[in-house]
Amino acid sequence: MLEVMGLAKAFQIKKKSLSDSEKSDPRYSETAFHSVRHVSFHCDPGEVIGVLGPNGAGKTTTLRMLSTALKPDQGTIRIAGQDVLQKPIEARRRIGFLSSSTGLYDRLTTQENIEFNAKLFGMSQQAVTQKSHALMSELNMLEFADKRAGSLSTGMKQKTAIARALMHDPDVVILDEPTSGLDILAKQTVLHFIDGLKQKGTPVLFSTHHMDEVDRLCDRVVIIAYGETIFEGTLAAMREFGRDDDLNNAFLNILADKGASYVADI
Amino acid sequence: MWQIFKKEILELQRDRKTLIMVVLLPMIIMPIILGLIAAFAGQQQAKAQQKEFVYQIISQGGFEDFEKKMFYHKRFKKSDLQLSSEDEAKTAIREGKIDLVLFIPKKKTGTQHQWKIFRDESSTYELYLSKELHTALKGFEQKLTQSLLLAQGIDEKEHHAILDPIVIEEVDMSEGRELFGQLAGPVIAMLLISSCFMGASYPALDIGAGEKERGTLETLLISPTSRTAIVMGKFMTVMFTGLISTTLTILNMLFWSNIAASVFDIQKVQVILTQFSASDVIQLYVLMLPLAAVFASILCALSIYAKNYKEAQNYHSNVALPILFLPYVAMIPGFEMDASSAMVPILNTALATKELMKGTLEMNMMMLIFSSTLALAVASVFFCVRLFQKESVLFRT
């Protein structure tokens, strides 16, 4: 189970004066940009949570904090009851991370990419060999196991990134816009992978702009705007709250309601 | 850290640009460049040694012997130009029609004669022209003096005692290696230091800013490896490639020196080469090791700080200027190592390398240089590690 409470993160800025649009954005102050101000939600085992929000809402910063790449200024993150911020190195062993950019080393082969990452997680050579072979068979990757990542197709790269993220059997999987820029085949691979995790009971958190993916996979959604959680609930609750059966319209209505009133408060 | 190091080395050895910068540059490209420079210089020298200098003499009479001597001199050729004034002579030299014009006044017995020589001292062949002219003049002057002495009734046997009362025999006490070190030491130091820097620069760009740009750095940051271990793995890789490049340069120099010594049968070089021992090589690495660490940490820090590859390249080229300039100071004649220059990074290594080549490097001086450079290396590695902990640097866009 993943619990996130009162997460906040600010970045120092060195601007002499703010533009008009920045002045109207409540996240800007004279010296800092408060990218995430108060984000809270939870994700139960076997649950897929969709993290939604307009561009620049603070989704990536939130996911980077959850993956421990960034350290929050405030708040707590717990994975299966263990505080991530207290022991980030141990927490990383429990997290699997995947993004659309894949982050593969072009000059390493598929197998080398997977094995290198697994060894960073402290896996023995024997365990690495066994697990990587099993995953590559499962994902039909054996034919390109010895090909360098730089020469792989987008779909092959995504499969490699998926295998890499699953090598250490993570307790939680975080996906930052994993289908962004992918063709239909590669996208299906990712969606199938998320489905598989759900079946296995692994909590999955993924940010996306595609409501069809949310509708197909998510149990609940978290909507972030101006660095704050403005909605958390089931898809049915989102439709009800957004006063529309179409998730796109419901999302826009929630943003308009919460976002607009929030801006007005400032 | 070891896993990161292994991965970085594997990646770098599969990268053509790294192979070019670390292996091909010192092993093949540098010797080709140096060979071409040497061949060009040799060609120019041969051309200069064969060049005929065009001259004209404007004489008021009396020194026909000299005019005759110049006419039959193999390196001088009389011009067909008819010159009568200094202005005409200057114009002819400026236009490159003539190399030399001599104004000789009328010969008068019992007086000193003032000859005037016009030539362009900025000319490419000036050194050769000057040497030939002064040899010719000196010979003529001596003959003139001898005839005057004979006219004075002084016996020919005494002429040498009057003309050259002192004959100096200079005895060079320097060992062959010492002279070699004095002459070649600064150049060798410059080659070793620059190859270490250049060999470290490209890998540093690739594994710092390159990783940032390719989006692979974040994958490392979320692995259960401490940031210190990650940056140390990168630092070790860059230092390793710098030292590999230095080693290849050393091997390269030894190889080509041996080839040159045997092909041209230069026994002096062969003898000097046998004077270098394993201890000299170890001392060389003791000097280069902390310097490679300084280079690696500075280059890594700049590459990590840069937003992208291009920005990192700019930083690296700005740092390269002072780093590659300092070894040149060791080439300044008379600039020797002392306690204060031993504290100046890079310059101290260059001076110590020169002393090592001469075989005169003192152990206490070497230890002083080693410890001062090591202190700088520790400080710069610490700075690099601290920089890698900063989110504002790692996620700088």
Coordinates of C-alpha atoms in Angstrom, one line a residue, chain B:
Chain B
M1 CA 30.2 2.3 -7.6
W2 CA 31.8 -0.7 -9.3
Q3 CA 28.7 -1.5 -11.3
I4 CA 28.5 2.1 -12.4
F5 CA 32.1 2.1 -13.4
K6 CA 31.8 -1.1 -15.3
K7 CA 28.7 0.1 -17.1
E8 CA 30.3 3.5 -18.0
I9 CA 33.5 1.8 -19.4
L10 CA 31.4 -0.7 -21.4
E11 CA 29.4 2.2 -22.9
L12 CA 32.4 4.3 -23.6
Q13 CA 34.3 1.5 -25.4
R14 CA 31.3 1.1 -27.7
D15 CA 31.4 4.8 -28.5
R16 CA 33.3 5.8 -31.6
K17 CA 33.9 9.4 -30.4
T18 CA 35.5 8.2 -27.2
L19 CA 37.7 5.8 -29.1
I20 CA 38.8 8.6 -31.3
M21 CA 39.5 11.0 -28.4
V22 CA 41.1 8.5 -26.0
V23 CA 42.8 6.0 -28.3
L24 CA 43.2 7.3 -31.9
L25 CA 44.1 10.8 -30.9
P26 CA 47.2 10.0 -28.9
M27 CA 48.2 6.8 -30.8
I28 CA 47.7 7.8 -34.4
I29 CA 46.4 11.3 -35.0
M30 CA 49.0 13.1 -32.7
P31 CA 52.0 11.3 -34.2
I32 CA 50.6 12.1 -37.7
I33 CA 50.2 15.8 -36.8
L34 CA 53.7 15.9 -35.2
G35 CA 55.2 14.0 -38.1
L36 CA 53.6 16.4 -40.6
I37 CA 54.8 19.4 -38.6
A38 CA 58.3 17.9 -38.5
A39 CA 58.2 17.1 -42.2
F40 CA 57.0 20.6 -43.0
A41 CA 59.6 22.2 -40.8
G42 CA 62.3 20.0 -42.4
Q43 CA 61.1 21.0 -45.9
Q44 CA 61.2 24.7 -45.0
Q45 CA 64.7 24.4 -43.5
A46 CA 65.9 22.6 -46.6
K47 CA 64.4 25.3 -48.7
A48 CA 66.0 28.0 -46.6
Q49 CA 69.3 26.3 -46.8
Q50 CA 69.2 26.3 -50.6
K51 CA 67.8 29.7 -51.1
E52 CA 69.8 32.2 -53.0
F53 CA 69.6 35.7 -51.6
V54 CA 69.3 38.5 -54.1
Y55 CA 71.5 41.5 -53.4
Q56 CA 72.8 44.7 -54.8
I57 CA 75.8 46.8 -53.9
I58 CA 75.9 50.5 -54.3
S59 CA 79.6 51.3 -54.0
Q60 CA 81.6 54.4 -54.4
G61 CA 84.7 52.3 -55.2
G62 CA 87.7 50.7 -53.5
F63 CA 86.1 47.5 -52.2
E64 CA 86.0 45.6 -55.5
D65 CA 87.5 42.5 -53.7
F66 CA 84.4 42.3 -51.5
E67 CA 82.1 42.9 -54.5
K68 CA 83.9 40.0 -56.3
K69 CA 83.6 37.8 -53.2
M70 CA 79.9 38.4 -53.1
F71 CA 79.5 37.8 -56.8
Y72 CA 81.0 34.4 -56.6
H73 CA 79.3 33.4 -53.3
K74 CA 77.0 30.4 -53.8
R75 CA 74.3 31.8 -51.6
F76 CA 74.1 35.3 -53.0
K77 CA 72.9 36.4 -56.4
K78 CA 73.5 39.9 -57.8
S79 CA 70.3 41.7 -58.8
D80 CA 69.9 43.3 -62.2
L81 CA 68.1 46.2 -60.6
Q82 CA 69.8 49.5 -61.0
L83 CA 69.6 51.3 -57.6
S84 CA 71.1 54.6 -56.8
S85 CA 69.5 55.9 -53.6
E86 CA 68.4 54.6 -50.2
D87 CA 64.7 55.2 -51.0
E88 CA 65.0 53.0 -54.1
A89 CA 66.7 50.3 -52.1
K90 CA 63.9 50.4 -49.4
T91 CA 61.2 50.2 -52.0
A92 CA 62.9 47.3 -53.8
I93 CA 63.2 45.4 -50.5
R94 CA 59.6 46.2 -49.4
E95 CA 58.3 44.9 -52.8
G96 CA 60.3 41.7 -52.4
K97 CA 62.4 42.3 -55.5
I98 CA 65.6 42.1 -53.6
D99 CA 66.7 40.7 -50.2
L100 CA 69.7 42.9 -49.4
V101 CA 71.3 46.2 -50.4
L102 CA 74.8 47.3 -49.2
F103 CA 75.9 50.9 -49.4
I104 CA 79.7 51.1 -49.4
P105 CA 81.5 54.5 -49.3
K106 CA 84.7 55.2 -51.1
K107 CA 87.7 53.4 -49.7
K108 CA 90.1 55.8 -47.9
T109 CA 93.4 54.7 -46.4
G110 CA 93.7 55.1 -42.6
T111 CA 90.1 55.7 -41.8
Q112 CA 87.2 53.6 -40.5
H113 CA 84.6 52.9 -43.1
Q114 CA 80.9 52.9 -42.3
W115 CA 78.9 50.5 -44.4
K116 CA 75.2 50.5 -44.5
I117 CA 73.1 47.4 -44.9
F118 CA 69.4 47.4 -45.8
R119 CA 67.3 44.2 -45.3
D120 CA 63.9 43.1 -44.0
E121 CA 64.5 41.6 -40.6
S122 CA 60.9 40.2 -40.5
S123 CA 61.6 38.1 -43.5
T124 CA 61.1 34.3 -43.2
Y125 CA 64.7 33.6 -44.2
E126 CA 66.2 36.5 -42.2
L127 CA 68.1 34.1 -39.8
Y128 CA 69.8 32.4 -42.7
L129 CA 70.5 35.6 -44.6
S130 CA 72.0 37.2 -41.5
K131 CA 74.2 34.2 -40.8
E132 CA 75.5 34.0 -44.4
L133 CA 76.1 37.8 -44.7
H134 CA 78.0 38.1 -41.4
T135 CA 80.2 35.1 -42.3
A136 CA 81.0 36.8 -45.6
L137 CA 81.6 40.1 -44.0
K138 CA 83.7 38.7 -41.1
G139 CA 85.9 36.8 -43.6
F140 CA 86.4 39.9 -45.7
E141 CA 87.1 42.1 -42.6
Q142 CA 89.7 39.6 -41.4
K143 CA 91.5 39.6 -44.7
L144 CA 91.4 43.4 -44.7
T145 CA 92.8 43.5 -41.2
Q146 CA 95.5 41.0 -42.1
S147 CA 96.6 43.1 -45.1
L148 CA 96.7 46.2 -42.8
L149 CA 98.8 44.3 -40.3
L150 CA 101.2 43.1 -43.0
A151 CA 101.5 46.7 -44.2
Q152 CA 102.4 47.7 -40.6
G153 CA 105.2 45.1 -40.8
I154 CA 103.7 42.7 -38.3
D155 CA 104.6 39.1 -39.1
E156 CA 101.8 36.8 -40.3
K157 CA 102.5 34.4 -37.4
E158 CA 101.5 37.1 -34.9
H159 CA 98.2 37.9 -36.7
H160 CA 96.2 35.3 -34.7
A161 CA 97.5 36.6 -31.4
I162 CA 96.2 40.1 -32.4
L163 CA 93.0 39.1 -34.2
D164 CA 92.0 36.3 -31.8
P165 CA 93.9 36.9 -28.6
I166 CA 91.7 34.4 -26.7
V167 CA 90.4 31.1 -28.0
I168 CA 87.7 29.6 -25.8
E169 CA 87.1 25.9 -25.6
E170 CA 83.7 25.2 -23.9
V171 CA 83.3 21.8 -22.2
D172 CA 79.7 20.8 -21.7
M173 CA 79.4 19.0 -18.3
S174 CA 75.7 18.1 -18.7
E175 CA 74.8 14.4 -19.0
G176 CA 73.1 13.4 -22.2
R177 CA 69.8 12.7 -20.2
E178 CA 70.0 16.0 -18.4
L179 CA 70.3 17.9 -21.7
F180 CA 67.5 15.8 -23.2
G181 CA 65.3 16.6 -20.1
Q182 CA 66.1 20.3 -20.4
L183 CA 65.1 20.4 -24.0
A184 CA 62.4 17.8 -24.4
G185 CA 61.1 17.7 -20.8
P186 CA 58.7 20.6 -21.1
V187 CA 57.3 19.3 -24.4
I188 CA 56.8 15.8 -22.9
A189 CA 55.1 17.4 -19.8
M190 CA 52.8 19.4 -22.1
L191 CA 51.9 16.3 -24.1
L192 CA 51.2 14.2 -21.1
I193 CA 49.1 16.8 -19.3
S194 CA 47.1 17.7 -22.4
S195 CA 46.5 14.1 -23.3
C196 CA 45.3 13.4 -19.8
F197 CA 42.9 16.4 -20.0
M198 CA 41.7 15.6 -23.5
G199 CA 41.3 11.9 -22.7
A200 CA 39.1 12.8 -19.7
S201 CA 37.1 15.5 -21.3
Y202 CA 34.9 13.6 -23.8
P203 CA 33.9 10.8 -21.4
A204 CA 33.0 13.4 -18.8
L205 CA 30.7 15.1 -21.3
D206 CA 29.1 11.8 -22.2
I207 CA 28.5 10.5 -18.7
G208 CA 27.4 13.8 -17.2
A209 CA 25.5 16.2 -19.5
G210 CA 25.0 13.3 -22.0
E211 CA 23.2 11.2 -19.5
K212 CA 21.1 14.2 -18.5
E213 CA 20.2 14.9 -22.1
R214 CA 19.3 11.2 -22.9
G215 CA 17.2 11.0 -19.7
T216 CA 19.1 8.1 -18.3
L217 CA 20.4 9.9 -15.3
E218 CA 17.0 9.7 -13.6
T219 CA 17.1 5.9 -13.9
L220 CA 20.3 5.9 -11.9
L221 CA 19.0 8.4 -9.3
I222 CA 16.0 6.2 -8.4
S223 CA 18.1 3.0 -8.1
P224 CA 19.1 1.9 -4.6
T225 CA 22.6 3.4 -5.0
S226 CA 23.7 6.4 -3.1
R227 CA 24.4 9.5 -5.1
T228 CA 27.9 9.5 -3.8
A229 CA 28.5 6.0 -5.2
I230 CA 27.0 7.1 -8.6
V231 CA 29.2 10.2 -8.9
M232 CA 32.2 8.3 -7.7
G233 CA 31.6 5.7 -10.3
K234 CA 31.5 8.4 -13.0
F235 CA 34.5 10.1 -11.5
M236 CA 36.6 6.9 -11.5
T237 CA 35.6 6.3 -15.2
V238 CA 36.7 9.8 -16.3
M239 CA 40.0 9.5 -14.3
F240 CA 40.6 6.1 -15.8
T241 CA 40.2 7.3 -19.3
G242 CA 42.4 10.3 -18.6
L243 CA 45.1 8.0 -17.4
I244 CA 44.6 5.6 -20.3
S245 CA 45.1 8.4 -22.7
T246 CA 48.3 9.5 -20.8
T247 CA 49.6 5.9 -20.9
L248 CA 49.0 5.6 -24.6
T249 CA 50.9 8.9 -25.1
I250 CA 53.8 7.5 -23.1
L251 CA 53.8 4.3 -25.1
N252 CA 53.5 6.2 -28.2
M253 CA 56.4 8.5 -27.4
L254 CA 58.6 5.5 -26.5
F255 CA 57.6 3.7 -29.7
W256 CA 58.3 6.6 -32.1
S257 CA 61.5 7.6 -30.2
N258 CA 62.8 4.1 -30.7
I259 CA 61.7 4.0 -34.3
A260 CA 63.3 7.4 -35.0
A261 CA 66.5 6.4 -33.1
S262 CA 66.9 3.2 -35.0
V263 CA 65.9 4.5 -38.5
F264 CA 68.1 7.6 -38.3
D265 CA 70.7 5.7 -36.3
I266 CA 70.8 8.3 -33.5
Q267 CA 72.9 6.6 -30.9
K268 CA 72.6 9.4 -28.4
V269 CA 68.8 9.0 -28.3
Q270 CA 69.2 5.2 -27.9
V271 CA 71.6 5.7 -25.0
I272 CA 69.3 8.2 -23.3
L273 CA 66.2 5.9 -23.7
T274 CA 68.1 3.1 -21.9
Q275 CA 68.7 5.5 -18.9
F276 CA 65.0 5.6 -18.1
S277 CA 64.0 2.9 -15.5
A278 CA 60.8 1.5 -14.1
S279 CA 61.3 3.8 -11.1
D280 CA 61.0 6.8 -13.5
V281 CA 57.7 5.5 -14.8
I282 CA 56.4 5.0 -11.3
Q283 CA 57.4 8.5 -10.4
L284 CA 55.7 9.8 -13.5
Y285 CA 52.5 8.1 -12.5
V286 CA 52.8 9.4 -8.9
L287 CA 52.8 12.9 -10.4
M288 CA 50.0 12.2 -12.9
L289 CA 47.6 10.3 -10.7
P290 CA 46.4 13.2 -8.5
L291 CA 46.4 15.5 -11.5
A292 CA 44.2 13.1 -13.4
A293 CA 41.9 13.1 -10.3
V294 CA 41.8 16.9 -10.4
F295 CA 40.9 17.0 -14.1
A296 CA 38.3 14.2 -13.7
S297 CA 36.5 15.9 -10.8
I298 CA 36.5 19.3 -12.4
L299 CA 35.3 18.0 -15.8
C300 CA 32.6 15.8 -14.1
A301 CA 31.4 18.7 -12.0
L302 CA 31.1 21.0 -15.0
S303 CA 29.4 18.3 -17.1
I304 CA 26.9 17.5 -14.3
Y305 CA 26.2 21.2 -13.7
A306 CA 25.5 21.9 -17.4
K307 CA 21.9 21.8 -18.6
N308 CA 22.9 20.0 -21.8
Y309 CA 25.8 18.6 -23.8
K310 CA 26.4 21.9 -25.7
E311 CA 26.6 23.9 -22.5
A312 CA 29.0 21.3 -21.0
Q313 CA 31.2 21.6 -24.1
N314 CA 31.4 25.4 -23.6
Y315 CA 32.4 25.0 -20.0
H316 CA 35.1 22.4 -20.9
S317 CA 36.6 24.6 -23.6
N318 CA 36.8 27.5 -21.2
V319 CA 38.6 25.4 -18.6
A320 CA 40.9 23.9 -21.2
L321 CA 42.5 27.3 -21.9
P322 CA 44.2 27.8 -18.5
I323 CA 44.8 24.1 -18.1
L324 CA 46.6 23.7 -21.4
F325 CA 48.4 27.0 -21.0
L326 CA 50.1 26.4 -17.7
P327 CA 52.4 23.6 -19.0
Y328 CA 53.8 26.1 -21.5
V329 CA 55.2 28.2 -18.6
A330 CA 57.6 25.3 -17.9
M331 CA 59.0 25.9 -21.4
I332 CA 60.1 29.5 -20.5
P333 CA 63.9 29.5 -20.5
G334 CA 65.2 29.9 -17.0
F335 CA 61.9 29.0 -15.3
E336 CA 62.9 26.4 -12.8
M337 CA 61.1 24.6 -10.0
D338 CA 61.2 26.0 -6.5
A339 CA 59.0 25.8 -3.4
S340 CA 56.5 28.4 -4.6
S341 CA 56.1 27.1 -8.1
A342 CA 55.7 23.6 -6.6
M343 CA 52.5 24.8 -5.1
V344 CA 50.9 25.9 -8.4
P345 CA 48.8 23.1 -9.8
I346 CA 49.5 21.7 -13.3
L347 CA 52.6 24.0 -13.6
N348 CA 54.2 22.0 -10.7
T349 CA 53.5 18.7 -12.5
A350 CA 55.0 20.1 -15.7
L351 CA 58.1 21.3 -14.0
A352 CA 58.5 18.1 -12.0
T353 CA 58.1 16.1 -15.3
K354 CA 60.9 18.2 -16.8
E355 CA 63.1 17.5 -13.8
L356 CA 62.2 13.8 -13.9
M357 CA 63.2 13.6 -17.6
K358 CA 66.5 15.3 -16.6
G359 CA 66.9 12.8 -13.9
T360 CA 67.3 15.5 -11.3
L361 CA 63.9 15.4 -9.5
E362 CA 64.4 15.5 -5.8
M363 CA 62.2 13.2 -3.7
N364 CA 61.2 15.9 -1.2
M365 CA 60.1 18.2 -4.1
M366 CA 58.1 15.3 -5.7
M367 CA 56.4 14.6 -2.4
L368 CA 55.5 18.3 -2.0
I369 CA 54.0 18.4 -5.5
F370 CA 52.2 15.1 -5.0
S371 CA 50.7 16.2 -1.6
S372 CA 49.6 19.6 -2.9
T373 CA 48.0 18.2 -6.0
L374 CA 46.4 15.4 -3.9
A375 CA 44.9 18.0 -1.5
L376 CA 43.5 19.8 -4.5
A377 CA 42.2 16.6 -5.9
V378 CA 40.5 15.7 -2.6
A379 CA 38.9 19.2 -2.5
S380 CA 37.7 19.0 -6.1
V381 CA 36.3 15.5 -5.7
F382 CA 34.5 16.6 -2.5
F383 CA 33.1 19.6 -4.5
C384 CA 32.0 17.3 -7.3
V385 CA 30.2 14.9 -4.9
R386 CA 28.5 17.8 -3.1
L387 CA 27.3 19.2 -6.5
F388 CA 25.8 15.8 -7.4
Q389 CA 23.7 15.9 -4.2
K390 CA 22.0 19.1 -5.3
E391 CA 18.6 18.7 -6.9
S392 CA 18.9 22.2 -8.4
V393 CA 21.9 20.9 -10.3
L394 CA 20.7 17.4 -11.3
F395 CA 17.3 18.7 -12.5
R396 CA 18.7 22.0 -13.9
T397 CA 16.8 22.8 -17.1

